[in-house]
PDB file of C-alpha atoms in Angstrom:
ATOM      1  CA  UNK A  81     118.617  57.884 -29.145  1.00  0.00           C
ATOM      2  CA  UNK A  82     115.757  60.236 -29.564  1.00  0.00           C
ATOM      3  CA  UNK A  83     117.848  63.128 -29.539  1.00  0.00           C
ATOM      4  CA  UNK A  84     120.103  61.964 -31.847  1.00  0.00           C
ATOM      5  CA  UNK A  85     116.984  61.241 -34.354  1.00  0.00           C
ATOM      6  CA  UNK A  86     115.447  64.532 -33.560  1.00  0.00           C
ATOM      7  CA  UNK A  87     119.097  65.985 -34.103  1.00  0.00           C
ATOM      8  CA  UNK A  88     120.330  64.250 -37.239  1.00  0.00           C
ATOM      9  CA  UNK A  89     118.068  61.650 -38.823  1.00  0.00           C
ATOM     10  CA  UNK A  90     117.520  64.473 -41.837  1.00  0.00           C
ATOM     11  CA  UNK A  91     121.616  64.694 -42.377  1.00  0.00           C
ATOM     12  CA  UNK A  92     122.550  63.097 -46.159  1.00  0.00           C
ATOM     13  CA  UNK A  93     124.403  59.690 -46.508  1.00  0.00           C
ATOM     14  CA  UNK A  94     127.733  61.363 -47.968  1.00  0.00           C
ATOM     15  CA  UNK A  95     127.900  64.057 -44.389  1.00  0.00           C
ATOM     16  CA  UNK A  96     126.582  60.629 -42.273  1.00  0.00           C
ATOM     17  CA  UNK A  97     130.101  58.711 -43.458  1.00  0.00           C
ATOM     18  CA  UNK A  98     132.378  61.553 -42.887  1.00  0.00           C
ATOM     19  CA  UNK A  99     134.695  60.692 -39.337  1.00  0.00           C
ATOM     20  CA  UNK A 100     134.993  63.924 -38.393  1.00  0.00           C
ATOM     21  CA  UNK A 101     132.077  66.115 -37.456  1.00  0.00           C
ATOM     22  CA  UNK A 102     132.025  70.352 -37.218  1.00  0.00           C
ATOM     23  CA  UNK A 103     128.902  71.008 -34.829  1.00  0.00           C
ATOM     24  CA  UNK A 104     127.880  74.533 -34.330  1.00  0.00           C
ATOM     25  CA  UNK A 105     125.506  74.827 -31.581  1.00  0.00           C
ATOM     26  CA  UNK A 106     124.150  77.530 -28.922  1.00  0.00           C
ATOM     27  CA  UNK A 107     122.131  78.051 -26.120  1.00  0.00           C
ATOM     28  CA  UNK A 108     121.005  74.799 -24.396  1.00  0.00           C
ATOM     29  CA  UNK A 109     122.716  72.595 -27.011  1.00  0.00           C
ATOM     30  CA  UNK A 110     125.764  73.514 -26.238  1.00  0.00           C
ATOM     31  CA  UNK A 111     126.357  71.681 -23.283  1.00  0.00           C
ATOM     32  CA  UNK A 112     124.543  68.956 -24.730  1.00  0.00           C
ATOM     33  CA  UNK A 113     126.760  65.879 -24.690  1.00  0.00           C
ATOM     34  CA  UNK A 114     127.069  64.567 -28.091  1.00  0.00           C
ATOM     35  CA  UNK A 115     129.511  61.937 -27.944  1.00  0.00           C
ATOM     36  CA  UNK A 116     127.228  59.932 -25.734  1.00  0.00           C
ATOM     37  CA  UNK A 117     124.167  60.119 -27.832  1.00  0.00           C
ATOM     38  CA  UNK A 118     122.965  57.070 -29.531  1.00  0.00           C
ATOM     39  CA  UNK A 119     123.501  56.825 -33.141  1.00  0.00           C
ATOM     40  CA  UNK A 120     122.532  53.294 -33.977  1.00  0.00           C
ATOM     41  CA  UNK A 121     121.845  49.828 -33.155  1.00  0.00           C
ATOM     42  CA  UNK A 122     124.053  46.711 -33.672  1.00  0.00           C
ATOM     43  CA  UNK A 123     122.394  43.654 -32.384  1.00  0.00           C
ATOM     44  CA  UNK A 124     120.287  45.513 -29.967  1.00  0.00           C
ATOM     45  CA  UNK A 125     123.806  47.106 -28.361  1.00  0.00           C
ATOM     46  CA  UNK A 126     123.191  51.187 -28.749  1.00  0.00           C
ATOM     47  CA  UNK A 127     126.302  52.168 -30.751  1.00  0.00           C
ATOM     48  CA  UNK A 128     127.412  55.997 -29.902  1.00  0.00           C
ATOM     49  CA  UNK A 129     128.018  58.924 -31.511  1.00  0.00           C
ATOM     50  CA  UNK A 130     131.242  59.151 -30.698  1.00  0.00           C
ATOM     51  CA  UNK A 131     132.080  55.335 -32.090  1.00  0.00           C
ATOM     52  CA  UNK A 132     131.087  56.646 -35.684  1.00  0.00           C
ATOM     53  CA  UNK A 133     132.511  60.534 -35.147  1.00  0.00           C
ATOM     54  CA  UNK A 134     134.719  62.472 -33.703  1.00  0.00           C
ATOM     55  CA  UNK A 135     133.094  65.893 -32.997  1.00  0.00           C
ATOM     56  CA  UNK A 136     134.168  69.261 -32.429  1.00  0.00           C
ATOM     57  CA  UNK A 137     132.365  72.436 -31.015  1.00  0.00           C
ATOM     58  CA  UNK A 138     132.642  75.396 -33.046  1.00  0.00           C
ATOM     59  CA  UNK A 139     130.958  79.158 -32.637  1.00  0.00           C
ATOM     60  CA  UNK A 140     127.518  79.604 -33.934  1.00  0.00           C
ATOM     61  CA  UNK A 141     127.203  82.465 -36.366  1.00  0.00           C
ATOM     62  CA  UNK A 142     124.074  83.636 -34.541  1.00  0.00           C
ATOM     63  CA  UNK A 143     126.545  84.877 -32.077  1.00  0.00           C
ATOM     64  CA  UNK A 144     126.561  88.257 -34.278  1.00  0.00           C
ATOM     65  CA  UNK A 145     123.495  89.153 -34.109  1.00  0.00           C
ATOM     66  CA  UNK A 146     123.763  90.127 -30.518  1.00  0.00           C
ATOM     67  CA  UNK A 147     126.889  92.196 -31.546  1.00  0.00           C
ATOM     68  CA  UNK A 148     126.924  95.759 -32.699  1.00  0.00           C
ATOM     69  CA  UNK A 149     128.439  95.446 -36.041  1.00  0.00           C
ATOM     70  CA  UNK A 150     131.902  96.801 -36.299  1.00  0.00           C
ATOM     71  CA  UNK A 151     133.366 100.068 -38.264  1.00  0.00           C
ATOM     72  CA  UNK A 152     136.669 100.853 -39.645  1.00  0.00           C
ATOM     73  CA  UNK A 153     136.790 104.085 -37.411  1.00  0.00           C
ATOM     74  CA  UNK A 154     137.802 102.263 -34.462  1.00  0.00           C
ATOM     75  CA  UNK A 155     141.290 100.438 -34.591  1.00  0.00           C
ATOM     76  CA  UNK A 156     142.806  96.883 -34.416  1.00  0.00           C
ATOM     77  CA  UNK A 157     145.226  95.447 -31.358  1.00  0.00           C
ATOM     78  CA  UNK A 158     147.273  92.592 -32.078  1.00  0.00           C
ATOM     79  CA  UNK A 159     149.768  90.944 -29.669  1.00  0.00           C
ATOM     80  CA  UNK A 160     152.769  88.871 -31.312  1.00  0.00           C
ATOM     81  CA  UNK A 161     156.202  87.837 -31.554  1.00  0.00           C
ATOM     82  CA  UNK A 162     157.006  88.491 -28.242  1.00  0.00           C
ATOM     83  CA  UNK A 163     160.437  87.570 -26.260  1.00  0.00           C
ATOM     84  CA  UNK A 164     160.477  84.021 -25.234  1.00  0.00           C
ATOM     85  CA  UNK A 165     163.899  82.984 -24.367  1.00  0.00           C
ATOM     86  CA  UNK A 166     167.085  84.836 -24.081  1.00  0.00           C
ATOM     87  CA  UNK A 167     168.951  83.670 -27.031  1.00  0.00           C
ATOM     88  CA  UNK A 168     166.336  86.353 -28.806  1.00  0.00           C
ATOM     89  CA  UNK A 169     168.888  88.894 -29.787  1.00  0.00           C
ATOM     90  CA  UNK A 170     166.342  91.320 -28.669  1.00  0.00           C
ATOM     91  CA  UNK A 171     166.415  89.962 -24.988  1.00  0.00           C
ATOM     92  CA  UNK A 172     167.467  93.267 -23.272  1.00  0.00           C
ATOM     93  CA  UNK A 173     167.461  92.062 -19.443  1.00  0.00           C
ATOM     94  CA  UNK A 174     166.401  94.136 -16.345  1.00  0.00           C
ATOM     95  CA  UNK A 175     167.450  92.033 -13.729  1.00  0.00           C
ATOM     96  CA  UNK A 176     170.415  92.160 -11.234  1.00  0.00           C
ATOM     97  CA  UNK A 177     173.264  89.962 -11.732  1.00  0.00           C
ATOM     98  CA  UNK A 178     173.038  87.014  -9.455  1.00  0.00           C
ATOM     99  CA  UNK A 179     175.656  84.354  -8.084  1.00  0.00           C
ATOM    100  CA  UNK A 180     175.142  81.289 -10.282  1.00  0.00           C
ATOM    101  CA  UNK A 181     176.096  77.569  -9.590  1.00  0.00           C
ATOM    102  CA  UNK A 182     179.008  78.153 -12.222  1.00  0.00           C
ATOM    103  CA  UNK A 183     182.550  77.232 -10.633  1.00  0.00           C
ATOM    104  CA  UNK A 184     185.860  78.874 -11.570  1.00  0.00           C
ATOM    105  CA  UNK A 185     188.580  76.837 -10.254  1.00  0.00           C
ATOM    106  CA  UNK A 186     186.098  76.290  -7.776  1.00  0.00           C
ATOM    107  CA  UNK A 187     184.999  79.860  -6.798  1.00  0.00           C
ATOM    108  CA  UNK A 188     181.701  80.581  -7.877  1.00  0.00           C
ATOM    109  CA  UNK A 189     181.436  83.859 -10.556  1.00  0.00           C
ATOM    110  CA  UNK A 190     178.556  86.117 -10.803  1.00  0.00           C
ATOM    111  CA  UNK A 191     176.222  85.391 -13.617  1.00  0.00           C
ATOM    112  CA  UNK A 192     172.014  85.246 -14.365  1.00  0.00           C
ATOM    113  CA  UNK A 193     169.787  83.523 -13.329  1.00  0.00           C
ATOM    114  CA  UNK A 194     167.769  81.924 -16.490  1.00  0.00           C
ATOM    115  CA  UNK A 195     163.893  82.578 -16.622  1.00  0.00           C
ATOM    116  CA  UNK A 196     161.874  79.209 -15.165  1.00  0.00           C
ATOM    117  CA  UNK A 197     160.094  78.909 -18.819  1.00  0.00           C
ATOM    118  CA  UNK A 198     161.474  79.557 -22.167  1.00  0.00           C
ATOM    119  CA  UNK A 199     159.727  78.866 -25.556  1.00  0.00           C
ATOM    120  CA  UNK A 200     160.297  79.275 -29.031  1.00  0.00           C
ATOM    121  CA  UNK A 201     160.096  82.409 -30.752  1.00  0.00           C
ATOM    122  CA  UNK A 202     156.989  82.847 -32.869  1.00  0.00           C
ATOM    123  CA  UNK A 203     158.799  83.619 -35.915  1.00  0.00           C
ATOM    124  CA  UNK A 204     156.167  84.320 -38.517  1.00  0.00           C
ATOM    125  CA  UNK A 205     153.348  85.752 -35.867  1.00  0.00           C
ATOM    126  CA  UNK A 206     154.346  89.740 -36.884  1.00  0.00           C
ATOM    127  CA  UNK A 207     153.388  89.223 -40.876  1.00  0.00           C
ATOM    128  CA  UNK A 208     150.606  88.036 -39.266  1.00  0.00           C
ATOM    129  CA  UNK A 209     148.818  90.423 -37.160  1.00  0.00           C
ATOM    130  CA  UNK A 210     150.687  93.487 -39.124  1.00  0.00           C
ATOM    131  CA  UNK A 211     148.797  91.761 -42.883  1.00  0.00           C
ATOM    132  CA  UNK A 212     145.825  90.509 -40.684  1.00  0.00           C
ATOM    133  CA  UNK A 213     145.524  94.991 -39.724  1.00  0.00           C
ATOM    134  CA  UNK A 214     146.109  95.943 -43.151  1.00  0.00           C
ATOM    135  CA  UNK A 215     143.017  93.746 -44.364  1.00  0.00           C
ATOM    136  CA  UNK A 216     140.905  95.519 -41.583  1.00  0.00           C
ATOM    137  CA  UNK A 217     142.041  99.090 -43.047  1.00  0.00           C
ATOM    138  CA  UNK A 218     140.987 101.167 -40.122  1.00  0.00           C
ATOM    139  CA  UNK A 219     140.673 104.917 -40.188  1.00  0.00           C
ATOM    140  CA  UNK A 220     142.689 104.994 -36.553  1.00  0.00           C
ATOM    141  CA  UNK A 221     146.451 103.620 -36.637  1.00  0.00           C
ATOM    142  CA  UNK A 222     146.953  99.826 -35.603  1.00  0.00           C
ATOM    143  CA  UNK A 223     147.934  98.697 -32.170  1.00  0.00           C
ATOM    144  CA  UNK A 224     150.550  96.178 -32.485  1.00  0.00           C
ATOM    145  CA  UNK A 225     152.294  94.685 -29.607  1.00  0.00           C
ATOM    146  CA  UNK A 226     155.710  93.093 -30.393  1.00  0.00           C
ATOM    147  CA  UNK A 227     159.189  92.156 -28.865  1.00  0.00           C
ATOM    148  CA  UNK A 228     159.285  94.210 -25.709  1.00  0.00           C
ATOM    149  CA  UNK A 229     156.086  95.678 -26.286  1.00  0.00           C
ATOM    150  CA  UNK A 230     154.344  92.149 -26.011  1.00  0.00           C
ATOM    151  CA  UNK A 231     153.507  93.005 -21.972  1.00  0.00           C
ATOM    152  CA  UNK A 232     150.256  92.258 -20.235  1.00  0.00           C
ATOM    153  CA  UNK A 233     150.091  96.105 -19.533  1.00  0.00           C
ATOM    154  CA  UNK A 234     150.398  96.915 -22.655  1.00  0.00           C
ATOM    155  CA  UNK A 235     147.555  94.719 -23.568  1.00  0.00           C
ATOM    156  CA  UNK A 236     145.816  95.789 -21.157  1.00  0.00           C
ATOM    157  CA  UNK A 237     146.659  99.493 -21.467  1.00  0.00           C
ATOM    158  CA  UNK A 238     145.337  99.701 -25.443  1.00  0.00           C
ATOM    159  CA  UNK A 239     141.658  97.885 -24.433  1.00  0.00           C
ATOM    160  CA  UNK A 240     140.908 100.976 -23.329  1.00  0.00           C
ATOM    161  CA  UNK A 241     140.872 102.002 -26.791  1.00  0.00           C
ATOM    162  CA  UNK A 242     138.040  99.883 -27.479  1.00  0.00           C
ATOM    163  CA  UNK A 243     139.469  97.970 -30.217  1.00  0.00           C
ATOM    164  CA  UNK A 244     137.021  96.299 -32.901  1.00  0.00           C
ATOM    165  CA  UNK A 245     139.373  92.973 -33.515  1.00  0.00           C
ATOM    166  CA  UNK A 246     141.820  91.881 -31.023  1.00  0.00           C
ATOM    167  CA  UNK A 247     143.913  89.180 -32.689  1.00  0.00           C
ATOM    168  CA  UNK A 248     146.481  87.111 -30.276  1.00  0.00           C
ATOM    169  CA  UNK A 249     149.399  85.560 -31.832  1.00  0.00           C
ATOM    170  CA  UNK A 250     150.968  84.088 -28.681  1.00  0.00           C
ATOM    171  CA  UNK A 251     152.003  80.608 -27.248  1.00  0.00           C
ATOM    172  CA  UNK A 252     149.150  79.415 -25.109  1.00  0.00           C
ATOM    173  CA  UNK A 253     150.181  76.733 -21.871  1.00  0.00           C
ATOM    174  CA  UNK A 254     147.417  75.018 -20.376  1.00  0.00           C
ATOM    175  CA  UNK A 255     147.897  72.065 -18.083  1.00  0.00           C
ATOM    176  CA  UNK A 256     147.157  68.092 -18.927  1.00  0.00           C
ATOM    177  CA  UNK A 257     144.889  67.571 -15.603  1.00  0.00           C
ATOM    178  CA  UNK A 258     143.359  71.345 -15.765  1.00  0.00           C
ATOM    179  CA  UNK A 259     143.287  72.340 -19.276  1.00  0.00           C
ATOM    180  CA  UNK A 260     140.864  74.880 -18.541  1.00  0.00           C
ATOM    181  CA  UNK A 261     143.743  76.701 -16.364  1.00  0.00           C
ATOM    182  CA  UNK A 262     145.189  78.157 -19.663  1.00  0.00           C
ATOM    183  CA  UNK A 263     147.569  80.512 -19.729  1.00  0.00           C
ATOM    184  CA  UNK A 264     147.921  83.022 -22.759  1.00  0.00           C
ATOM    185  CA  UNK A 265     152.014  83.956 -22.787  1.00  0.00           C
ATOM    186  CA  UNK A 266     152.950  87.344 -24.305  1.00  0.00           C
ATOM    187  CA  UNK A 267     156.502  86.855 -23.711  1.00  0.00           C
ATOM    188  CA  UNK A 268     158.857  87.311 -21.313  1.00  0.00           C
ATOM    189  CA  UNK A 269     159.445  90.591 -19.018  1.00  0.00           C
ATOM    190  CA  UNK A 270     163.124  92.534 -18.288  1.00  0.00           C
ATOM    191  CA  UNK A 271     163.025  90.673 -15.275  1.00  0.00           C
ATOM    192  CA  UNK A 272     162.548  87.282 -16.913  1.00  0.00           C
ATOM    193  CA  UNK A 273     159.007  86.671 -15.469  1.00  0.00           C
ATOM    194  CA  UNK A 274     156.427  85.478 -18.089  1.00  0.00           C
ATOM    195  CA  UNK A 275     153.464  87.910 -19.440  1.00  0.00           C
ATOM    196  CA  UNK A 276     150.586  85.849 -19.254  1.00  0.00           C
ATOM    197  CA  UNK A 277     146.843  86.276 -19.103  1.00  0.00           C
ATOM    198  CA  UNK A 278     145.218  83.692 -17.114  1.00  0.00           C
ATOM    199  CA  UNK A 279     141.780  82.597 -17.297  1.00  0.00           C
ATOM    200  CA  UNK A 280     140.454  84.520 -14.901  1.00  0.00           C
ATOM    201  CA  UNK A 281     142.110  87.667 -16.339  1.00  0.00           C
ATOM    202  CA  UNK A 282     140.305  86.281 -19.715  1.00  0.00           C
ATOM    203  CA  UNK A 283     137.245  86.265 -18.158  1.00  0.00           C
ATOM    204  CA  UNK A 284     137.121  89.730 -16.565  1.00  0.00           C
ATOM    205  CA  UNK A 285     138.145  91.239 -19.551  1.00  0.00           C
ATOM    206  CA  UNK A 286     135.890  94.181 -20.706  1.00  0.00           C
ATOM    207  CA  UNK A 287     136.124  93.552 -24.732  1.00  0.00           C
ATOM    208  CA  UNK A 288     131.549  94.105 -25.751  1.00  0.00           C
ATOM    209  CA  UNK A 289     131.248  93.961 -29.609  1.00  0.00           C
ATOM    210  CA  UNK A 290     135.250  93.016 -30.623  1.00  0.00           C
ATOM    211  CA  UNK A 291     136.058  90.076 -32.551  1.00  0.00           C
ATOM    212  CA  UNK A 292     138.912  88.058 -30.595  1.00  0.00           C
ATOM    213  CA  UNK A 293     141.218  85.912 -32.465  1.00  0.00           C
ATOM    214  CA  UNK A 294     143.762  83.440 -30.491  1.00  0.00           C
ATOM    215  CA  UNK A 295     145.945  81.758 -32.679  1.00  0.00           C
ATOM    216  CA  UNK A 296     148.267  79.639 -30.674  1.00  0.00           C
ATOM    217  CA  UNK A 297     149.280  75.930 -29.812  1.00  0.00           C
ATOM    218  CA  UNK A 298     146.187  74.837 -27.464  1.00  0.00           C
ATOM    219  CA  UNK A 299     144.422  78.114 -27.691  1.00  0.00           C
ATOM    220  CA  UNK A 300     141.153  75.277 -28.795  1.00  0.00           C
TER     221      UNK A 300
END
């Protein structure tokens, strides 16, 4: 209850009625749990935050200052619309044909295998990193990562580049009792296997100074 006085007592009335709450905090406060802090009394019963709000982290802009600040002379990689199922008339497979359950009067005929996960295509995620590179206007050619191209290599291959703005445009699978096992899916490969980075791959990843976008279904 302190905190939350310390925190907020100076907010106006009109922010103080609004249900939903932006809260951009660093350092310590970060992992300070909001929901649970007390915002009122009713009767002498503590009513909490998180009866009157619903909050939602977001970056602090302070986070720039420890950045170098970027330049147009070095270029922009963006990953999107990449293969996600093989109705995609670009779906060029790389895989050997394989006997499938399919019966023929009851002999079974060679066909594919289908990949274990197919999603929707992305449709509209090209305009967007390809207008999203033209805004940045860098003196160096775009990287942009599409159909085929949309491979973890790839991705990989082009940080060494040391791009300023990396900008994702991918579907992003995380799970409902681990959500913090996300996957980020480029597509699929020849051999039907999905290109994902996983969190640990996020977390190794050498990218000092860019500005990373991930614009996907659960990328929150």
């Amino acid at each position: 209850e302190e905190l939350y006085n310390r925190l907020f007592r100076d907010i106006s009335p009109e922010i103080e009625q609004k249900p939903c709450w932006l809260v951009a905090s660093a350092d310590e406060l970060f992992d300070t749990p909001l929901a649970a802090l007390v915002a009122a009394r009713n009767g002498g019963k503590p009513v909490y935050l998180v009866e009157k709000h619903a909050t939602e982290r977001i970056p602090s802009a302070l986070m720039l200052r420890s950045s170098p600040a970027p330049t147009n002379n070095v270029p922009f990689l963006g990953v999107a619309d990449g293969i996600y199922n093989v109705a995609d008339p670009r779906w060029r497979p790389g895989w050997k044909p394989a006997w499938s359950t399919a019966r023929f009067f009851g002999i079974p005929v060679p066909g594919r295998k289908r990949p274990a996960v197919e999603l929707a295509r992305l449709v509209g995620s090209s305009q967007e990193i390809r207008a999203c590179a033209r805004i940045w206007q860098g003196s160096q050619p775009p990287m942009l990562l599409t159909g085929s191209q949309a491979s973890r290599a790839a991705f990989q291959s082009d940080l060494r580049n040391r791009p300023a703005v990396i900008h994702l445009a991918a579907h992003v699978l995380s799970g409902k009792n681990e959500p913090k096992d996300a996957l980020i899916d480029f597509g699929l490969s020849p051999e039907g296997q999905p290109e994902v980075l996983s969190y640990t791959d996020v977390a190794n990843l050498d990218v000092h100074g860019a500005t990373v976008v991930v614009n996907g279904c659960s990328s929150a």
